[in-house]
């Protein structure tokens, strides 16, 4: 083996612990620690489901945030579901750090902040919010056109955010590039784009819980 491989093995498995206070390398103990790390790794949903892991990684590479990925998977009928927190936990686990998953995040950080988001869920700031379960059945099963989804694609470069409007049945997609992601401007750009669509093809529109869609209720007046 290369000397760096041997050195890494010694560093990982020679440190003193409560159960091994003297430290030093033991092949039996090293194998036990390796087995324990593998069992811990398998706790992650992304580790257990390679197809889901591949899908999440590809969307991270496209510039989507974990919140956007989780929200879109919840709306898609593909059998996959995962929470944003599960994605973050996997990204910042050392097994994913080796593959540089953290570099795919819109805000690249090798380590996650110590404290979570302050002030509660964005849901608490969105007026007149309605859950997806209230969406008509024809929108759920994509049986009729006219049911839309809105989302942002986020990129690491400032000012590169793209607003995406997606019709669920035809997969017809409209792309817009607002100057910023403020809620009022976002609602204005959605209204402007959808006014160009016939009334019969704009029945409902669904959003994730991002605060950029907090002014969604303005669309009832604009369209």
Coordinates of C-alpha atoms in Angstrom, one line a residue:
X1 CA 0.0 0.0 0.0
X2 CA 1.1 3.6 -0.6
X3 CA 2.5 5.3 2.5
X4 CA -0.3 7.9 2.5
X5 CA -2.9 5.1 2.7
X6 CA -1.1 3.5 5.7
X7 CA -0.7 6.9 7.4
X8 CA -4.4 7.6 7.0
X9 CA -5.3 4.2 8.5
X10 CA -3.1 4.8 11.5
X11 CA -4.4 8.3 12.1
X12 CA -8.0 7.1 11.9
X13 CA -7.6 4.1 14.2
X14 CA -4.8 4.9 16.6
X15 CA -6.3 7.8 18.6
X16 CA -7.1 7.2 22.3
X17 CA -10.8 6.9 23.3
X18 CA -12.7 6.1 26.5
X19 CA -12.8 2.4 25.5
X20 CA -9.1 2.5 24.4
X21 CA -7.4 5.1 26.6
X22 CA -3.8 4.2 25.7
X23 CA -4.4 4.5 22.0
X24 CA -2.2 2.7 19.5
X25 CA -3.1 0.7 16.5
X26 CA -4.9 -2.7 16.7
X27 CA -6.1 -4.5 13.6
X28 CA -9.1 -6.0 15.4
X29 CA -10.0 -2.6 16.9
X30 CA -9.6 -0.9 13.5
X31 CA -12.0 -3.4 11.9
X32 CA -14.5 -2.9 14.7
X33 CA -14.4 0.9 14.2
X34 CA -14.7 0.5 10.4
X35 CA -17.8 -1.7 10.9
X36 CA -19.3 0.9 13.2
X37 CA -18.7 3.7 10.7
X38 CA -20.4 1.6 8.0
X39 CA -23.5 1.0 10.2
X40 CA -23.7 4.6 11.0
X41 CA -23.5 5.5 7.3
X42 CA -26.4 3.2 6.5
X43 CA -28.6 5.2 8.8
X44 CA -28.9 7.8 6.0
X45 CA -31.7 7.4 3.6
X46 CA -29.5 8.6 0.7
X47 CA -27.0 5.9 1.6
X48 CA -29.7 3.2 1.5
X49 CA -31.3 4.3 -1.7
X50 CA -28.7 4.7 -4.6
X51 CA -31.4 5.9 -7.1
X52 CA -32.6 8.6 -4.8
X53 CA -28.9 9.6 -4.0
X54 CA -28.2 9.9 -7.7
X55 CA -31.3 12.0 -8.3
X56 CA -30.6 14.4 -5.4
X57 CA -26.9 14.8 -6.5
X58 CA -27.9 15.6 -10.0
X59 CA -30.3 18.3 -8.9
X60 CA -27.8 19.7 -6.5
X61 CA -25.4 19.9 -9.5
X62 CA -28.1 21.9 -11.4
X63 CA -28.1 24.5 -8.6
X64 CA -31.2 23.4 -6.6
X65 CA -31.1 23.7 -2.8
X66 CA -32.1 20.8 -0.5
X67 CA -35.3 22.6 0.3
X68 CA -36.2 22.9 -3.4
X69 CA -35.3 19.3 -4.1
X70 CA -37.4 18.0 -1.2
X71 CA -40.3 20.2 -2.2
X72 CA -40.2 19.2 -5.8
X73 CA -39.9 15.4 -5.0
X74 CA -43.0 15.8 -2.8
X75 CA -45.0 17.1 -5.8
X76 CA -43.6 14.6 -8.3
X77 CA -45.2 11.1 -8.7
X78 CA -42.0 9.1 -8.8
X79 CA -42.0 7.3 -5.5
X80 CA -39.2 9.3 -4.0
X81 CA -39.4 11.5 -0.9
X82 CA -36.9 13.0 1.5
X83 CA -36.7 16.0 3.9
X84 CA -34.3 18.9 3.4
X85 CA -32.7 18.0 6.8
X86 CA -32.0 14.5 5.7
X87 CA -30.2 15.9 2.6
X88 CA -28.2 18.3 4.8
X89 CA -27.2 15.6 7.3
X90 CA -25.9 13.4 4.5
X91 CA -24.0 16.2 2.8
X92 CA -22.2 17.2 5.9
X93 CA -21.4 13.6 7.0
X94 CA -17.8 12.6 6.4
X95 CA -18.7 9.9 3.9
X96 CA -20.2 12.5 1.5
X97 CA -17.5 15.1 2.3
X98 CA -15.1 12.8 0.5
X99 CA -17.1 13.2 -2.7
X100 CA -17.3 17.0 -2.1
X101 CA -21.1 17.1 -2.0
X102 CA -21.0 20.3 0.0
X103 CA -19.5 22.1 -3.1
X104 CA -22.8 21.4 -4.9
X105 CA -24.7 23.6 -2.5
X106 CA -25.8 27.1 -3.6
X107 CA -23.7 28.4 -0.7
X108 CA -20.7 26.2 -0.5
X109 CA -19.6 25.4 3.0
X110 CA -17.4 22.5 4.1
X111 CA -19.1 22.6 7.5
X112 CA -22.6 23.5 8.6
X113 CA -23.3 26.3 11.0
X114 CA -23.7 25.5 14.6
X115 CA -27.1 27.0 14.9
X116 CA -30.2 26.5 12.8
X117 CA -32.3 29.1 11.1
X118 CA -33.8 31.6 13.6
X119 CA -37.4 32.7 13.6
X120 CA -39.1 29.5 12.7
X121 CA -40.3 27.9 9.4
X122 CA -40.9 30.1 6.3
X123 CA -44.4 28.6 6.4
X124 CA -45.2 31.0 9.3
X125 CA -44.6 34.0 7.1
X126 CA -46.7 33.0 4.1
X127 CA -50.2 34.4 4.1
X128 CA -53.2 32.4 2.8
X129 CA -51.0 29.4 2.3
X130 CA -52.9 26.2 1.3
X131 CA -51.5 22.7 1.5
X132 CA -50.8 20.6 -1.6
X133 CA -53.5 18.1 -0.5
X134 CA -56.1 20.7 -1.4
X135 CA -54.9 20.6 -5.0
X136 CA -57.6 19.1 -7.4
X137 CA -57.2 15.4 -8.2
X138 CA -56.7 16.2 -11.9
X139 CA -53.6 18.2 -10.9
X140 CA -52.3 15.4 -8.7
X141 CA -52.4 12.7 -11.4
X142 CA -51.5 15.1 -14.3
X143 CA -54.8 14.1 -16.0
X144 CA -55.6 17.6 -17.3
X145 CA -53.3 20.5 -18.5
X146 CA -53.4 23.8 -16.8
X147 CA -51.8 23.0 -13.4
X148 CA -48.5 24.7 -12.9
X149 CA -45.6 24.6 -10.5
X150 CA -43.2 27.5 -9.7
X151 CA -39.7 27.2 -8.4
X152 CA -36.3 28.9 -8.4
X153 CA -33.1 27.4 -9.7
X154 CA -30.3 28.8 -7.5
X155 CA -26.7 29.1 -8.5
X156 CA -23.5 29.9 -6.6
X157 CA -22.9 33.1 -8.7
X158 CA -24.8 36.1 -7.3
X159 CA -27.6 37.3 -9.5
X160 CA -27.9 34.0 -11.4
X161 CA -31.2 32.9 -10.0
X162 CA -33.8 31.6 -12.6
X163 CA -37.5 31.4 -12.1
X164 CA -39.0 28.3 -13.6
X165 CA -42.8 27.8 -14.4
X166 CA -43.6 24.2 -15.2
X167 CA -46.9 22.9 -16.5
X168 CA -47.4 19.4 -15.0
X169 CA -49.2 17.6 -17.8
X170 CA -47.4 18.8 -21.0
X171 CA -44.1 19.5 -19.2
X172 CA -44.1 22.9 -21.0
X173 CA -41.7 25.2 -19.1
X174 CA -41.3 28.9 -19.0
X175 CA -38.1 30.5 -17.7
X176 CA -37.7 34.0 -16.4
X177 CA -34.8 35.8 -14.8
X178 CA -36.0 38.4 -12.2
X179 CA -33.5 40.9 -10.9
X180 CA -33.9 39.4 -7.4
X181 CA -35.9 36.9 -5.5
X182 CA -38.0 39.3 -3.5
X183 CA -41.6 38.1 -3.1
X184 CA -43.3 41.1 -4.7
X185 CA -41.2 41.0 -7.8
X186 CA -41.5 37.2 -8.1
X187 CA -45.3 37.5 -8.1
X188 CA -45.2 40.2 -10.7
X189 CA -43.0 38.1 -13.0
X190 CA -45.2 35.0 -12.6
X191 CA -48.3 37.1 -13.4
X192 CA -46.6 38.7 -16.5
X193 CA -45.6 35.3 -17.9
X194 CA -48.9 33.5 -17.2
X195 CA -51.0 36.3 -18.8
X196 CA -49.6 35.1 -22.1
X197 CA -51.2 31.7 -21.5
X198 CA -54.9 31.0 -22.4
X199 CA -57.3 31.0 -19.4
X200 CA -58.1 27.4 -19.9
X201 CA -54.5 26.4 -19.5
X202 CA -53.9 28.2 -16.2
X203 CA -56.1 26.6 -13.5
X204 CA -53.8 26.2 -10.5
X205 CA -50.2 26.9 -9.5
X206 CA -48.2 25.3 -6.7
X207 CA -45.2 26.7 -4.8
X208 CA -42.7 25.4 -2.3
X209 CA -42.5 27.1 1.1
X210 CA -39.8 29.6 0.2
X211 CA -40.5 33.2 1.3
X212 CA -39.9 34.3 -2.3
X213 CA -43.4 33.0 -3.0
X214 CA -45.0 34.8 0.0
X215 CA -47.0 37.2 -2.2
X216 CA -48.6 34.3 -4.2
X217 CA -52.1 35.7 -3.2
X218 CA -51.5 38.6 -5.5
X219 CA -51.9 36.3 -8.5
X220 CA -55.6 36.0 -7.8
X221 CA -55.9 39.7 -8.5
X222 CA -53.5 39.9 -11.4
X223 CA -54.8 36.9 -13.4

